[in-house]
Structure formats: C-alpha cells, structure tokens
Short mmCIF file of C-alpha atoms in Angstrom, two decimals:
data_model
loop_
_atom_site.label_atom_id
_atom_site.label_comp_id
_atom_site.label_asym_id
_atom_site.label_seq_id
_atom_site.Cartn_x
_atom_site.Cartn_y
_atom_site.Cartn_z
CA UNK A 1 9.94 -20.65 5.05
CA UNK A 2 12.81 -21.74 7.21
CA UNK A 3 16.36 -20.80 7.14
CA UNK A 4 19.19 -23.26 7.32
CA UNK A 5 21.80 -21.44 9.29
CA UNK A 6 25.13 -22.71 8.34
CA UNK A 7 25.97 -22.82 12.28
CA UNK A 8 22.61 -23.80 13.91
CA UNK A 9 20.81 -25.81 11.06
CA UNK A 10 17.38 -25.23 9.87
CA UNK A 11 15.65 -22.79 12.05
CA UNK A 12 12.32 -20.55 12.24
CA UNK A 13 12.06 -17.36 10.49
CA UNK A 14 11.33 -15.34 13.68
CA UNK A 15 14.86 -16.13 14.83
CA UNK A 16 16.13 -14.12 11.97
CA UNK A 17 16.34 -10.14 11.26
CA UNK A 18 16.12 -8.85 7.60
CA UNK A 19 18.62 -6.34 6.23
CA UNK A 20 17.83 -6.25 2.52
CA UNK A 21 19.56 -6.40 -0.75
CA UNK A 22 23.12 -7.94 -0.25
CA UNK A 23 24.27 -6.72 -3.58
CA UNK A 24 24.58 -3.28 -2.86
CA UNK A 25 28.09 -2.12 -1.97
CA UNK A 26 29.24 1.12 0.09
CA UNK A 27 30.84 3.42 -2.31
CA UNK A 28 34.28 5.09 -1.96
CA UNK A 29 33.74 8.35 -0.18
CA UNK A 30 36.58 10.00 -2.04
CA UNK A 31 35.12 9.43 -5.34
CA UNK A 32 34.20 12.61 -7.18
CA UNK A 33 30.75 11.40 -7.68
CA UNK A 34 30.43 10.16 -4.23
CA UNK A 35 27.22 11.97 -3.51
CA UNK A 36 25.24 10.31 -6.23
CA UNK A 37 26.58 6.93 -5.64
CA UNK A 38 25.76 7.27 -2.05
CA UNK A 39 22.18 8.08 -2.73
CA UNK A 40 22.05 5.11 -4.98
CA UNK A 41 23.66 2.91 -2.46
CA UNK A 42 21.41 4.10 0.50
CA UNK A 43 17.87 4.41 -1.32
CA UNK A 44 17.64 2.59 -4.80
CA UNK A 45 17.28 -0.86 -5.24
CA UNK A 46 16.76 -3.51 -8.18
CA UNK A 47 14.05 -5.08 -6.29
CA UNK A 48 13.72 -7.78 -8.71
CA UNK A 49 11.40 -10.70 -8.93
CA UNK A 50 12.93 -14.23 -8.84
CA UNK A 51 16.50 -14.84 -7.29
CA UNK A 52 17.31 -12.37 -4.55
CA UNK A 53 20.69 -12.24 -2.61
CA UNK A 54 19.86 -10.86 0.67
CA UNK A 55 21.28 -10.15 4.34
CA UNK A 56 19.79 -11.88 7.35
CA UNK A 57 20.93 -11.74 10.87
CA UNK A 58 20.60 -14.73 13.18
CA UNK A 59 19.49 -12.49 16.13
CA UNK A 60 18.17 -15.15 18.29
CA UNK A 61 20.79 -17.72 17.35
CA UNK A 62 24.37 -17.56 16.59
CA UNK A 63 24.41 -13.76 15.70
CA UNK A 64 25.81 -14.71 12.38
CA UNK A 65 25.25 -12.27 9.32
CA UNK A 66 24.12 -14.63 6.45
CA UNK A 67 23.87 -13.92 2.75
CA UNK A 68 20.42 -16.00 1.49
CA UNK A 69 19.89 -16.52 -2.03
CA UNK A 70 16.10 -16.86 -2.12
CA UNK A 71 13.48 -16.87 -5.03
CA UNK A 72 11.31 -13.89 -4.00
CA UNK A 73 8.42 -15.00 -6.08
CA UNK A 74 8.23 -18.63 -4.54
CA UNK A 75 10.12 -17.99 -1.31
CA UNK A 76 12.15 -21.05 -2.11
CA UNK A 77 15.62 -20.70 -0.47
CA UNK A 78 18.37 -21.96 -2.75
CA UNK A 79 21.70 -21.14 -0.85
CA UNK A 80 22.68 -19.94 2.71
CA UNK A 81 26.08 -18.48 3.21
CA UNK A 82 28.05 -16.66 5.88
CA UNK A 83 28.14 -13.07 4.95
CA UNK A 84 31.93 -13.02 5.94
CA UNK A 85 32.52 -15.24 2.96
CA UNK A 86 29.91 -14.20 0.53
CA UNK A 87 29.12 -10.44 0.88
CA UNK A 88 30.64 -8.30 -1.74
CA UNK A 89 31.52 -5.39 0.76
CA UNK A 90 33.33 -8.16 2.88
CA UNK A 91 35.31 -9.45 -0.17
CA UNK A 92 36.37 -5.97 -1.06
CA UNK A 93 37.71 -5.09 2.46
CA UNK A 94 39.53 -8.42 2.65
CA UNK A 95 41.23 -7.61 -0.59
CA UNK A 96 42.12 -4.19 0.60
CA UNK A 97 43.75 -5.67 3.97
CA UNK A 98 45.87 -8.04 1.65
CA UNK B 1 -21.79 3.63 -23.89
CA UNK B 2 -23.75 5.62 -21.53
CA UNK B 3 -24.50 3.25 -18.63
CA UNK B 4 -27.61 3.38 -16.53
CA UNK B 5 -27.74 5.76 -13.81
CA UNK B 6 -28.35 4.03 -10.61
CA UNK B 7 -31.13 5.32 -8.31
CA UNK B 8 -34.27 4.09 -6.35
CA UNK B 9 -36.31 4.21 -9.69
CA UNK B 10 -34.08 2.21 -11.58
CA UNK B 11 -33.89 -0.29 -8.76
CA UNK B 12 -37.63 -0.59 -8.64
CA UNK B 13 -37.96 -0.70 -12.30
CA UNK B 14 -35.51 -3.70 -12.23
CA UNK B 15 -37.01 -5.49 -9.39
CA UNK B 16 -40.25 -5.49 -11.33
CA UNK B 17 -38.53 -6.75 -14.46
CA UNK B 18 -36.78 -9.75 -12.48
CA UNK B 19 -33.53 -7.66 -12.90
CA UNK B 20 -32.91 -8.64 -16.38
CA UNK B 21 -32.34 -5.25 -17.73
CA UNK B 22 -29.03 -4.33 -15.99
CA UNK B 23 -26.10 -3.79 -18.62
CA UNK B 24 -22.45 -4.40 -17.71
CA UNK B 25 -21.09 -1.80 -15.59
CA UNK B 26 -18.30 -0.94 -17.97
CA UNK B 27 -17.37 -1.96 -21.76
CA UNK B 28 -14.68 -4.80 -22.49
CA UNK B 29 -12.92 -2.48 -24.42
CA UNK B 30 -10.27 -3.43 -27.26
CA UNK B 31 -7.00 -1.58 -27.35
CA UNK B 32 -6.96 1.17 -30.14
CA UNK B 33 -3.69 1.94 -31.79
CA UNK B 34 -3.10 5.02 -29.81
CA UNK B 35 -4.21 7.43 -27.07
CA UNK B 36 -3.46 10.71 -25.23
CA UNK B 37 -2.82 8.95 -21.97
CA UNK B 38 -2.33 5.08 -21.26
CA UNK B 39 -2.44 4.22 -17.63
CA UNK B 40 -0.54 1.23 -16.64
CA UNK B 41 -2.33 -0.70 -13.98
CA UNK B 42 -6.27 -0.87 -13.52
CA UNK B 43 -6.26 -1.05 -9.79
CA UNK B 44 -7.98 1.48 -7.76
CA UNK B 45 -5.40 4.16 -8.28
CA UNK B 46 -5.19 3.73 -11.97
CA UNK B 47 -8.98 3.69 -12.30
CA UNK B 48 -9.45 6.95 -10.05
CA UNK B 49 -6.66 8.46 -12.03
CA UNK B 50 -8.44 7.76 -15.35
CA UNK B 51 -11.76 9.06 -13.97
CA UNK B 52 -10.27 12.30 -12.72
CA UNK B 53 -8.28 12.68 -15.90
CA UNK B 54 -11.29 12.61 -17.87
CA UNK B 55 -13.59 14.49 -15.49
CA UNK B 56 -11.42 17.29 -14.79
CA UNK B 57 -8.79 17.64 -17.66
CA UNK B 58 -10.64 16.21 -20.55
CA UNK B 59 -11.49 15.73 -23.37
CA UNK B 60 -8.63 13.35 -23.62
CA UNK B 61 -8.39 9.76 -25.14
CA UNK B 62 -7.58 7.66 -22.36
CA UNK B 63 -6.89 3.84 -21.80
CA UNK B 64 -6.19 1.69 -18.55
CA UNK B 65 -4.36 -1.27 -19.29
CA UNK B 66 -4.68 -4.05 -16.64
CA UNK B 67 -2.63 -7.30 -16.57
CA UNK B 68 -5.28 -9.21 -14.71
CA UNK B 69 -8.87 -8.19 -14.18
CA UNK B 70 -10.53 -5.21 -12.61
CA UNK B 71 -10.55 -5.55 -8.79
CA UNK B 72 -8.05 -8.53 -8.78
CA UNK B 73 -5.11 -6.87 -7.26
CA UNK B 74 -4.34 -4.89 -3.90
CA UNK B 75 -7.41 -2.85 -4.48
CA UNK B 76 -9.24 -6.28 -3.40
CA UNK B 77 -6.67 -7.28 -0.78
CA UNK B 78 -6.55 -4.27 1.53
CA UNK B 79 -8.23 -4.26 4.81
CA UNK B 80 -10.84 -1.40 3.67
CA UNK B 81 -9.72 1.33 6.25
CA UNK B 82 -9.73 5.09 5.53
CA UNK B 83 -8.28 7.84 7.74
CA UNK B 84 -6.26 10.97 7.63
CA UNK B 85 -4.52 10.83 10.94
CA UNK B 86 -1.07 11.83 9.79
CA UNK B 87 1.78 14.04 11.47
CA UNK B 88 3.70 15.43 8.98
CA UNK B 89 2.91 18.64 6.74
CA UNK B 90 3.86 16.80 3.74
CA UNK B 91 1.33 14.18 4.26
CA UNK B 92 -1.75 15.60 6.17
CA UNK B 93 -3.29 17.90 3.48
CA UNK B 94 -3.00 15.08 0.74
CA UNK B 95 -4.94 12.51 2.98
CA UNK B 96 -7.27 15.17 4.14
CA UNK B 97 -8.27 15.59 0.58
CA UNK B 98 -8.66 11.89 0.03
CA UNK B 99 -10.85 11.98 3.34
CA UNK B 100 -12.93 14.80 1.69
CA UNK B 101 -13.10 12.95 -1.75
CA UNK B 102 -14.35 9.84 0.08
CA UNK B 103 -17.22 11.64 1.75
CA UNK B 104 -18.55 12.69 -1.48
CA UNK B 105 -17.52 9.54 -3.42
CA UNK B 106 -20.80 7.81 -3.81
CA UNK B 107 -22.77 10.90 -5.17
CA UNK B 108 -19.78 11.79 -7.32
CA UNK B 109 -19.62 8.15 -8.97
CA UNK B 110 -23.33 7.25 -8.65
CA UNK B 111 -22.21 4.05 -6.94
CA UNK B 112 -22.80 2.66 -3.57
CA UNK B 113 -19.21 2.15 -2.35
CA UNK B 114 -20.46 1.65 1.31
CA UNK B 115 -18.33 4.39 2.85
CA UNK B 116 -18.87 4.10 6.55
CA UNK B 117 -17.56 6.71 8.81
CA UNK B 118 -17.28 4.40 11.91
CA UNK B 119 -14.29 5.99 13.44
CA UNK B 120 -10.68 4.98 13.81
CA UNK B 121 -9.46 4.57 17.17
CA UNK B 122 -5.56 4.19 17.84
CA UNK B 123 -4.92 2.97 21.34
CA UNK B 124 -2.04 4.04 23.48
CA UNK B 125 -0.58 2.09 26.30
CA UNK B 126 2.04 4.34 27.95
CA UNK B 127 2.67 8.16 28.91
CA UNK B 128 5.28 8.54 26.16
CA UNK B 129 2.63 7.03 23.45
CA UNK B 130 -0.02 9.22 24.86
CA UNK B 131 2.35 12.27 24.26
CA UNK B 132 3.11 11.13 20.80
CA UNK B 133 -0.50 10.68 20.18
CA UNK B 134 -1.41 14.13 21.49
CA UNK B 135 1.33 15.68 19.35
CA UNK B 136 -0.16 13.94 16.22
CA UNK B 137 -3.84 14.97 17.24
CA UNK B 138 -2.62 18.66 17.54
CA UNK B 139 -0.93 18.36 14.10
CA UNK B 140 -4.30 17.07 12.54
CA UNK B 141 -6.28 19.87 14.24
CA UNK B 142 -3.89 22.51 13.17
CA UNK B 143 -4.45 21.48 9.66
CA UNK B 144 -8.29 21.28 10.06
CA UNK B 145 -8.60 17.65 10.76
CA UNK B 146 -10.87 16.00 13.38
CA UNK B 147 -9.03 14.38 16.18
CA UNK B 148 -10.01 13.65 19.66
CA UNK B 149 -7.66 12.27 22.37
CA UNK B 150 -9.70 9.94 24.95
CA UNK B 151 -8.54 8.82 28.12
CA UNK B 152 -9.38 5.17 29.39
CA UNK B 153 -12.94 6.32 30.54
CA UNK B 154 -13.60 7.66 27.07
CA UNK B 155 -12.36 4.38 25.35
CA UNK B 156 -14.16 2.23 27.81
CA UNK B 157 -17.48 4.09 26.65
CA UNK B 158 -16.53 3.12 23.01
CA UNK B 159 -15.18 -0.27 23.23
CA UNK B 160 -16.09 -1.54 26.82
CA UNK B 161 -14.81 -5.13 25.94
CA UNK B 162 -10.94 -4.50 25.67
CA UNK B 163 -8.40 -6.02 28.03
CA UNK B 164 -7.94 -2.57 29.65
CA UNK B 165 -5.67 -4.03 32.62
CA UNK B 166 -3.44 -6.08 30.66
CA UNK B 167 -0.41 -6.38 32.98
CA UNK B 168 2.13 -5.29 30.51
CA UNK B 169 0.33 -3.09 28.03
CA UNK B 170 -2.68 -1.52 30.04
CA UNK B 171 -5.01 0.60 27.65
CA UNK B 172 -4.49 4.18 28.81
CA UNK B 173 -6.45 5.79 25.99
CA UNK B 174 -6.71 6.54 22.42
CA UNK B 175 -6.59 8.89 19.49
CA UNK B 176 -9.73 8.79 17.80
CA UNK B 177 -10.65 10.05 14.20
CA UNK B 178 -14.43 10.10 13.99
CA UNK B 179 -14.43 10.68 10.27
CA UNK B 180 -12.31 7.76 9.69
CA UNK B 181 -13.72 4.50 8.78
CA UNK B 182 -14.21 1.70 6.07
CA UNK B 183 -15.30 1.61 2.52
CA UNK B 184 -16.10 -1.43 0.54
CA UNK B 185 -12.87 -1.79 -1.65
CA UNK B 186 -14.23 -3.74 -4.35
CA UNK B 187 -16.96 -1.27 -5.01
CA UNK B 188 -14.37 1.49 -5.28
CA UNK B 189 -12.83 -0.34 -8.11
CA UNK B 190 -16.13 -1.01 -9.73
CA UNK B 191 -17.35 2.41 -9.15
CA UNK B 192 -14.35 4.31 -10.59
CA UNK B 193 -14.06 2.06 -13.60
CA UNK B 194 -17.83 2.27 -14.31
CA UNK B 195 -17.68 5.97 -14.02
CA UNK B 196 -14.53 6.41 -16.01
CA UNK B 197 -16.01 4.21 -18.60
CA UNK B 198 -18.99 6.54 -18.72
CA UNK B 199 -16.54 9.40 -19.59
CA UNK B 200 -15.28 7.52 -22.47
CA UNK B 201 -12.16 5.73 -20.87
CA UNK B 202 -11.17 2.49 -22.38
CA UNK B 203 -10.59 -0.28 -19.85
CA UNK B 204 -8.58 -3.06 -21.41
CA UNK B 205 -8.29 -6.10 -19.14
CA UNK B 206 -5.99 -9.22 -19.68
CA UNK B 207 -3.40 -6.98 -21.27
CA UNK B 208 0.13 -7.03 -19.76
CA UNK B 209 2.77 -4.44 -20.34
CA UNK B 210 5.79 -6.12 -21.60
CA UNK B 211 7.93 -2.97 -22.43
CA UNK B 212 7.88 0.78 -23.40
CA UNK B 213 7.97 2.02 -26.88
CA UNK B 214 10.76 4.77 -27.15
CA UNK B 215 11.58 7.41 -29.51
CA UNK B 216 14.79 9.23 -28.84
CA UNK B 217 14.71 8.74 -25.23
CA UNK B 218 10.92 9.62 -24.78
CA UNK B 219 8.18 7.13 -23.96
CA UNK B 220 5.76 7.04 -26.86
CA UNK B 221 3.81 3.95 -25.87
CA UNK B 222 3.65 0.54 -24.40
CA UNK B 223 4.43 -2.90 -25.77
CA UNK B 224 1.55 -5.12 -24.63
CA UNK B 225 0.46 -8.72 -24.75
CA UNK B 226 -2.18 -7.40 -26.95
CA UNK B 227 0.02 -5.41 -29.16
CA UNK B 228 1.44 -2.07 -29.18
CA UNK B 229 -0.43 0.98 -27.93
CA UNK B 230 0.75 4.40 -28.66
CA UNK B 231 0.60 7.13 -26.32
CA UNK B 232 1.46 10.71 -25.58
CA UNK B 233 1.83 10.14 -22.03
CA UNK B 234 2.41 6.79 -20.17
CA UNK B 235 1.25 6.91 -16.52
CA UNK B 236 2.47 3.82 -14.16
CA UNK B 237 0.19 3.07 -11.32
CA UNK B 238 1.00 -0.62 -10.28
CA UNK B 239 2.11 -0.38 -6.71
CA UNK B 240 3.45 -3.79 -5.54
CA UNK B 241 5.28 -4.14 -8.97
CA UNK B 242 6.45 -0.57 -9.56
CA UNK B 243 10.10 -1.77 -9.74
CA UNK B 244 9.49 -4.43 -12.21
CA UNK B 245 7.48 -2.19 -14.54
CA UNK B 246 9.96 0.87 -14.41
CA UNK B 247 12.93 -1.58 -14.76
CA UNK B 248 11.71 -2.01 -18.31
CA UNK B 249 12.34 1.78 -18.79
CA UNK B 250 15.84 1.33 -17.17
CA UNK B 251 14.70 3.20 -13.86
CA UNK B 252 15.54 2.04 -10.13
CA UNK B 253 13.27 3.10 -7.61
CA UNK B 254 13.85 3.63 -3.96
CA UNK B 255 11.18 0.83 -3.30
CA UNK B 256 11.19 -2.69 -1.86
CA UNK B 257 8.31 -5.03 -2.33
CA UNK B 258 7.06 -6.78 0.71
CA UNK B 259 4.39 -9.01 1.61
CA UNK B 260 1.69 -7.97 4.09
CA UNK B 261 -0.85 -10.41 5.54
CA UNK B 262 -4.61 -9.92 6.16
CA UNK B 263 -7.34 -12.13 7.82
CA UNK B 264 -10.98 -12.32 8.10
CA UNK B 265 -13.03 -14.46 10.38
CA UNK B 266 -16.25 -16.25 9.92
CA UNK B 267 -19.27 -13.68 10.13
CA UNK B 268 -20.62 -13.02 13.65
CA UNK B 269 -23.30 -10.55 15.04
CA UNK B 270 -22.21 -6.97 15.19
CA UNK B 271 -19.74 -6.41 18.02
CA UNK B 272 -16.89 -3.94 16.96
CA UNK B 273 -18.55 -0.78 15.90
CA UNK B 274 -15.29 1.12 14.41
CA UNK B 275 -11.55 0.31 13.66
CA UNK B 276 -9.49 -0.19 16.63
CA UNK B 277 -5.68 -0.48 16.64
CA UNK B 278 -3.50 -1.81 19.27
CA UNK B 279 -0.55 0.47 19.99
CA UNK B 280 1.55 -1.92 21.90
CA UNK B 281 2.08 -4.42 19.05
CA UNK B 282 0.97 -4.02 15.59
CA UNK B 283 -2.87 -5.13 15.39
CA UNK B 284 -5.78 -3.37 13.81
CA UNK B 285 -9.40 -4.65 13.59
CA UNK B 286 -12.81 -3.89 12.28
CA UNK B 287 -15.89 -5.70 11.55
CA UNK B 288 -17.23 -5.83 8.03
CA UNK B 289 -20.89 -5.26 7.19
CA UNK B 290 -21.16 -8.93 6.32
CA UNK B 291 -20.07 -9.61 10.02
CA UNK B 292 -16.58 -11.17 9.69
CA UNK B 293 -13.60 -9.67 11.74
CA UNK B 294 -11.11 -8.13 9.27
CA UNK B 295 -7.69 -7.83 10.88
CA UNK B 296 -3.97 -7.50 10.07
CA UNK B 297 -0.61 -6.57 11.70
CA UNK B 298 2.85 -6.08 10.47
CA UNK B 299 4.70 -6.83 7.17
CA UNK B 300 6.35 -10.11 7.00
CA UNK B 301 9.56 -8.11 6.57
CA UNK B 302 11.42 -9.45 3.68
CA UNK B 303 11.41 -8.82 -0.05
CA UNK B 304 8.51 -10.93 -1.83
CA UNK B 305 6.21 -11.01 -4.70
CA UNK B 306 4.58 -14.28 -3.65
CA UNK B 307 1.34 -12.80 -2.31
CA UNK B 308 1.36 -15.15 0.62
CA UNK B 309 3.47 -14.82 3.78
CA UNK B 310 4.65 -17.20 6.63
CA UNK B 311 3.67 -18.48 10.14
CA UNK B 312 5.79 -16.34 12.54
CA UNK B 313 3.70 -13.03 11.32
CA UNK B 314 0.46 -14.97 11.47
CA UNK B 315 1.29 -15.84 15.00
CA UNK B 316 2.31 -12.30 16.19
CA UNK B 317 -0.84 -10.74 14.56
CA UNK B 318 -3.27 -13.16 16.45
CA UNK B 319 -1.17 -12.75 19.63
CA UNK B 320 -1.72 -8.93 19.39
CA UNK B 321 -5.38 -9.62 18.78
CA UNK B 322 -5.54 -11.73 21.97
CA UNK B 323 -3.67 -9.72 24.20
CA UNK B 324 -6.37 -6.69 23.07
CA UNK B 325 -9.44 -8.43 23.02
CA UNK B 326 -9.40 -11.83 24.41
CA UNK B 327 -13.04 -12.61 23.33
CA UNK B 328 -12.09 -12.90 19.72
CA UNK B 329 -10.13 -16.10 20.46
CA UNK B 330 -13.09 -18.54 19.86
CA UNK B 331 -13.88 -17.12 16.54
CA UNK B 332 -12.76 -19.13 13.67
CA UNK B 333 -10.40 -17.96 10.94
CA UNK B 334 -12.10 -18.12 7.30
CA UNK B 335 -9.53 -16.74 5.20
CA UNK B 336 -6.12 -15.22 5.22
CA UNK B 337 -4.03 -13.82 2.19
CA UNK B 338 -0.97 -11.69 1.35
CA UNK B 339 -0.85 -8.62 -0.96
CA UNK B 340 2.41 -7.22 -2.33
CA UNK B 341 3.31 -3.50 -1.12
CA UNK B 342 5.59 -0.90 -2.72
CA UNK B 343 7.68 -0.26 0.69
CA UNK B 344 9.55 3.04 -0.15
CA UNK B 345 12.59 4.16 1.62
CA UNK B 346 10.82 6.71 4.04
CA UNK B 347 7.24 5.19 4.19
CA UNK B 348 5.61 7.88 2.00
CA UNK B 349 4.37 7.52 -1.64
CA UNK B 350 5.75 8.95 -4.95
CA UNK B 351 3.69 10.94 -7.34
CA UNK B 352 5.94 12.66 -9.82
CA UNK B 353 7.37 13.05 -13.29
CA UNK B 354 10.47 10.58 -13.89
CA UNK B 355 13.66 11.33 -15.49
CA UNK B 356 12.26 9.87 -18.75
CA UNK B 357 9.90 12.19 -20.79
CA UNK B 358 6.48 11.13 -21.30
CA UNK B 359 6.64 8.64 -18.29
CA UNK B 360 4.83 9.58 -14.92
CA UNK B 361 4.97 7.55 -11.63
CA UNK B 362 2.47 7.06 -9.12
CA UNK B 363 4.10 4.30 -6.58
CA UNK B 364 5.40 3.67 -3.08
CA UNK B 365 2.21 3.51 -1.26
CA UNK B 366 3.72 1.22 1.49
CA UNK B 367 0.52 -0.23 3.32
CA UNK B 368 -1.58 3.02 3.00
CA UNK B 369 -2.58 2.94 -0.77
CA UNK B 370 -6.40 2.24 -0.24
CA UNK B 371 -7.30 5.13 1.87
CA UNK B 372 -5.41 7.47 -0.70
CA UNK B 373 -7.02 5.99 -3.76
CA UNK B 374 -9.22 9.12 -4.54
CA UNK B 375 -6.53 11.77 -3.84
CA UNK B 376 -3.96 9.89 -5.51
CA UNK B 377 -5.93 9.62 -8.67
CA UNK B 378 -6.91 13.31 -8.42
CA UNK B 379 -3.40 14.38 -8.02
CA UNK B 380 -1.82 12.05 -10.37
CA UNK B 381 -4.30 13.27 -12.95
CA UNK B 382 -3.44 16.77 -12.24
CA UNK B 383 0.44 15.86 -12.66
CA UNK B 384 -0.26 14.09 -15.91
CA UNK B 385 -2.49 16.65 -17.35
CA UNK B 386 -0.36 19.74 -16.29
CA UNK B 387 3.25 18.33 -16.01
CA UNK B 388 3.30 20.16 -12.64
CA UNK B 389 2.28 18.49 -9.42
CA UNK B 390 -0.89 19.35 -7.49
CA UNK B 391 -0.27 21.49 -4.55
CA UNK B 392 -1.19 18.91 -1.90
CA UNK B 393 1.00 16.03 -3.41
CA UNK B 394 3.95 18.56 -4.15
CA UNK B 395 6.07 16.80 -1.39
CA UNK B 396 5.87 13.18 -3.08
CA UNK B 397 8.74 13.82 -5.42
CA UNK B 398 10.93 11.00 -6.63
CA UNK B 399 14.21 13.07 -6.09
CA UNK B 400 13.44 13.91 -2.51
CA UNK B 401 15.85 11.11 -1.19
CA UNK B 402 18.64 12.84 -2.87
CA UNK B 403 17.77 16.46 -1.70
CA UNK B 404 17.12 15.26 1.89
CA UNK B 405 13.44 15.94 1.83
CA UNK B 406 12.34 12.48 2.82
CA UNK B 407 8.87 12.31 4.62
CA UNK B 408 9.65 9.60 7.40
CA UNK B 409 6.52 9.77 9.30
CA UNK B 410 7.48 6.84 11.70
CA UNK B 411 11.23 8.23 11.93
CA UNK B 412 12.74 4.82 11.02
CA UNK B 413 15.32 5.79 8.16
CA UNK B 414 15.73 4.11 4.89
CA UNK B 415 14.67 0.58 6.01
CA UNK B 416 11.50 -0.18 4.22
CA UNK B 417 10.54 -2.98 6.24
CA UNK B 418 10.39 -0.93 9.37
CA UNK B 419 7.83 1.72 7.88
#
C-alpha cells in the first residue's frame, strides 16, 4: 500500500499518519442534543467493509491532510484528495465564511 | 453424543488398536428451527460462552453458528500469550479470573491445551518506565496478582542474551509475571468445542449470519446462509467483525477494525524460555513448543478487514527484534499473517446488553482477546443467562463512553490505533 500524495507523488506508507474516518463531522455545540451528538462524533464509527473515506496526514512529507478513499477489504486506494477540498468539515466551514 | 474421555488409559487402548477408535471431537450439527440461545461466532470466545452457559446456567438449548470453520479465525491467528498484568481496577479482576480459569482449564475441559506458565517479562529502558512498571506491579499485587520488579541483574539471570547495553535503549530491568505464559490456541478452540458439544451444544459451521429476525423491535432469531434460526436470545461474539454484524441490527459501535500482523520463524533449538517484550519499541517474542520464534508488534494503524498488512510495520517489528536480541537476525522467517482486531475507543472490551432487546454483545477486544477467552466466555454466559453483568466484567459497558467511564489503560484517548 502506497499513497499518491497530490503534492509529493506516490510515497511509502511510513511517511503518513492515520486519523480515521473522514465522514464524521463536528456537531454544533449549541444544538439541544449536542451531548449525544458529540458522543456519536467522538466515539461511534460506521467501520464498514469495502470503500472507506479516511484522513491521512503526510507527516514526513508536505504536511498536507489528505482524504483517501480506500477499499479496506483489499487495501486498494481509489482516490486521494486534499482534505482542504474534500473533508465535509472543511466544506461546512467554507460555507459559513461565505 | 458423549465423546470419549481422554486419559492415559484411552491413549494406551488406542495405541494398541492403531488409533482407529477415536471419534470426532464434536458433532457436525445441523441447525434446528429454534434455540434458547444462539451465539454468533464460533471462535474461542463464542465456544467458551457456549460451554459456560451449558455448564453453569443450563439446561439450555444452545447453538453456536460460525461463518467458517472452528479455529479458522482470530483464535488461530494470535500469538498465544496469556497474562493478567493490568493496571486499572476495571481490568485486573477480570484478567485475573481469566488467568485462574487458564490454570484449571485442561482438567475442566479434559483437553490438553498446553497451558505453559513460562513467565511474561516486560522490559523497561528508562527511569520513568521503571516507575510506571513499579506502579503497575503494585496495582497487580494489591489485587492479589503476582508481579516482580527485576533490576538489570535479575533480567540477566533470566535472559542473558539480550542487548543490555544498547546505546539508546539499555535494558534497565523488567516487570515479571511468572504465572503468565502461553497456551496452544487451536487446542483452546477445539477443547471448548468438544466440551460444549459434550454438554449438548450444537456447533454449526459454514453458517453465515446474514441478518437478524425481529419482532416488535426485539431480536428473535438470526437469518443465516443455512436458513432462519429462531432464538430467545442472540449473543454476538465476532471480534474483528463486530461492527459489520451489529450494523445488520442498526447499531453503531465505538470500534474500528484494524489489522495486526504476527510472525513465526523456522524451528530452532530451545532458546527463549518465556515471553519477553521490548519496552522501547513494540516487540514481543516467545518460542513455541515446536521451536519456532513467535513474535509481533504494533498494529498497522489503519482500518482494515483484509487480514494482511504492509511492509512498514514488518520492518518496524524486526527492527525492534534486532535491537533487543541481535542473535535472532540469522533465523529465517517461515510465515507471517494478519488478523482483524476490534479496536475500541478506549482499548478495553465490551461485554454488555445492547439497546436492542434480546441482543447481547461481546466485542472490542483490541489485541488482548486470546488471554481473555475463558473469562470472556464465563462472564458473557453470566450476562446472557441473568441479564446482569458478572461482577468482574461490570465495567465493560457499552455506554461507558457516553457516561465518562472509559477504561483507558494506556491513556491514549479515543484513538483506536494507539491502544
């Protein structure tokens, strides 16, 4: 398994740090059910077989956060994007800023 | 079917008959239409659960349904180490119960599981690590578990061939649990299967659960590749695949599945007595009775259901091995493989009721499931039979993350790949 970083090209796995499921989004702390939502956000994961969108950090490279789409049953990587563009949390905050 | 009781006499009798009289160790059961309890997953934990349910809480009609075959999953993929050297109050009494059950297991099951209390030695390499180990050792002793803190001379007596004067990570000493050791893992699965079968449990292999049968919210059975099986209670014991199975009931778990690799070398003459762990990296090693060196290290660190890992962790593990005992460098690697771990958010397991009536969960064993096999079965059986947790497993609640009662032995926070 090697990850094709959009900045650095295909690199060895040991240059990257893994940070889990990229599809969870930080809830609104002012929501009336914020407590339950934060428990789900912090601890609960779908953990599916097959395709998984996940966060990787190119720690020994360009320091970019990436969203990698990978089949966790075969380790085949189908897509690597910059988290800045792809992460749902990033999208939400950009929308807020606009 | 009452199976033959194994003894010196049965071995002698069969040796005179050319070993033609041994029957199968358990029946190849066909699924019936309904049971009192259906256990999903015929691994070590599932079989132990069935055994203790039948033995301590019977009479009950019990079935174990297994997607593959007995002994083909994580119970045959671990590195066979047993120990109870934990720090936190939620963990120690549970793992010590497990240790005590290991100590009586072979007599209880009438099966040679090769329980070998050859000692588990955790090495420390700095003053801070020594203090942390002393604290853990004291915590164990306060709970009545054996622990000895050794200095460097004490370690030299046990394992003189380590690289004691490594410039970066000198071996300063170690925390020794003499009652820890290894157990032949396949024999654990086979022994529990045979003993459970002897008590009337149906072990149904090649039977994959495809869904749950529900009635007004309650789980009343399982849909399988071999038809629908009704059950008053359904117990999930499928570590590695827990999230996939509970997803069929609409339940999300505080678990990520990760791959852990293990390695075995060609067989060599006896050389390492016990289990030795390197505290400066993550490397642990023991020698099997066949002579192979069995070792492993860290998780690969990313979600996986693939049962195989990648080269960076292979390199990291052998670097750890070479730093600790350079003499293993010339031994050739025979096999290496991966197993899928239920990595929970605090590094501790879950044995609890679920929000769904009739559905029970045993999951989240991280990479400590094998040593827990007897106690997990014992406590899960208690939970299923009585709808209340066994006192030593009472902390392993599913809702502990929401209530702030996480049991984070390593203090890593909700990062499954760091536990």
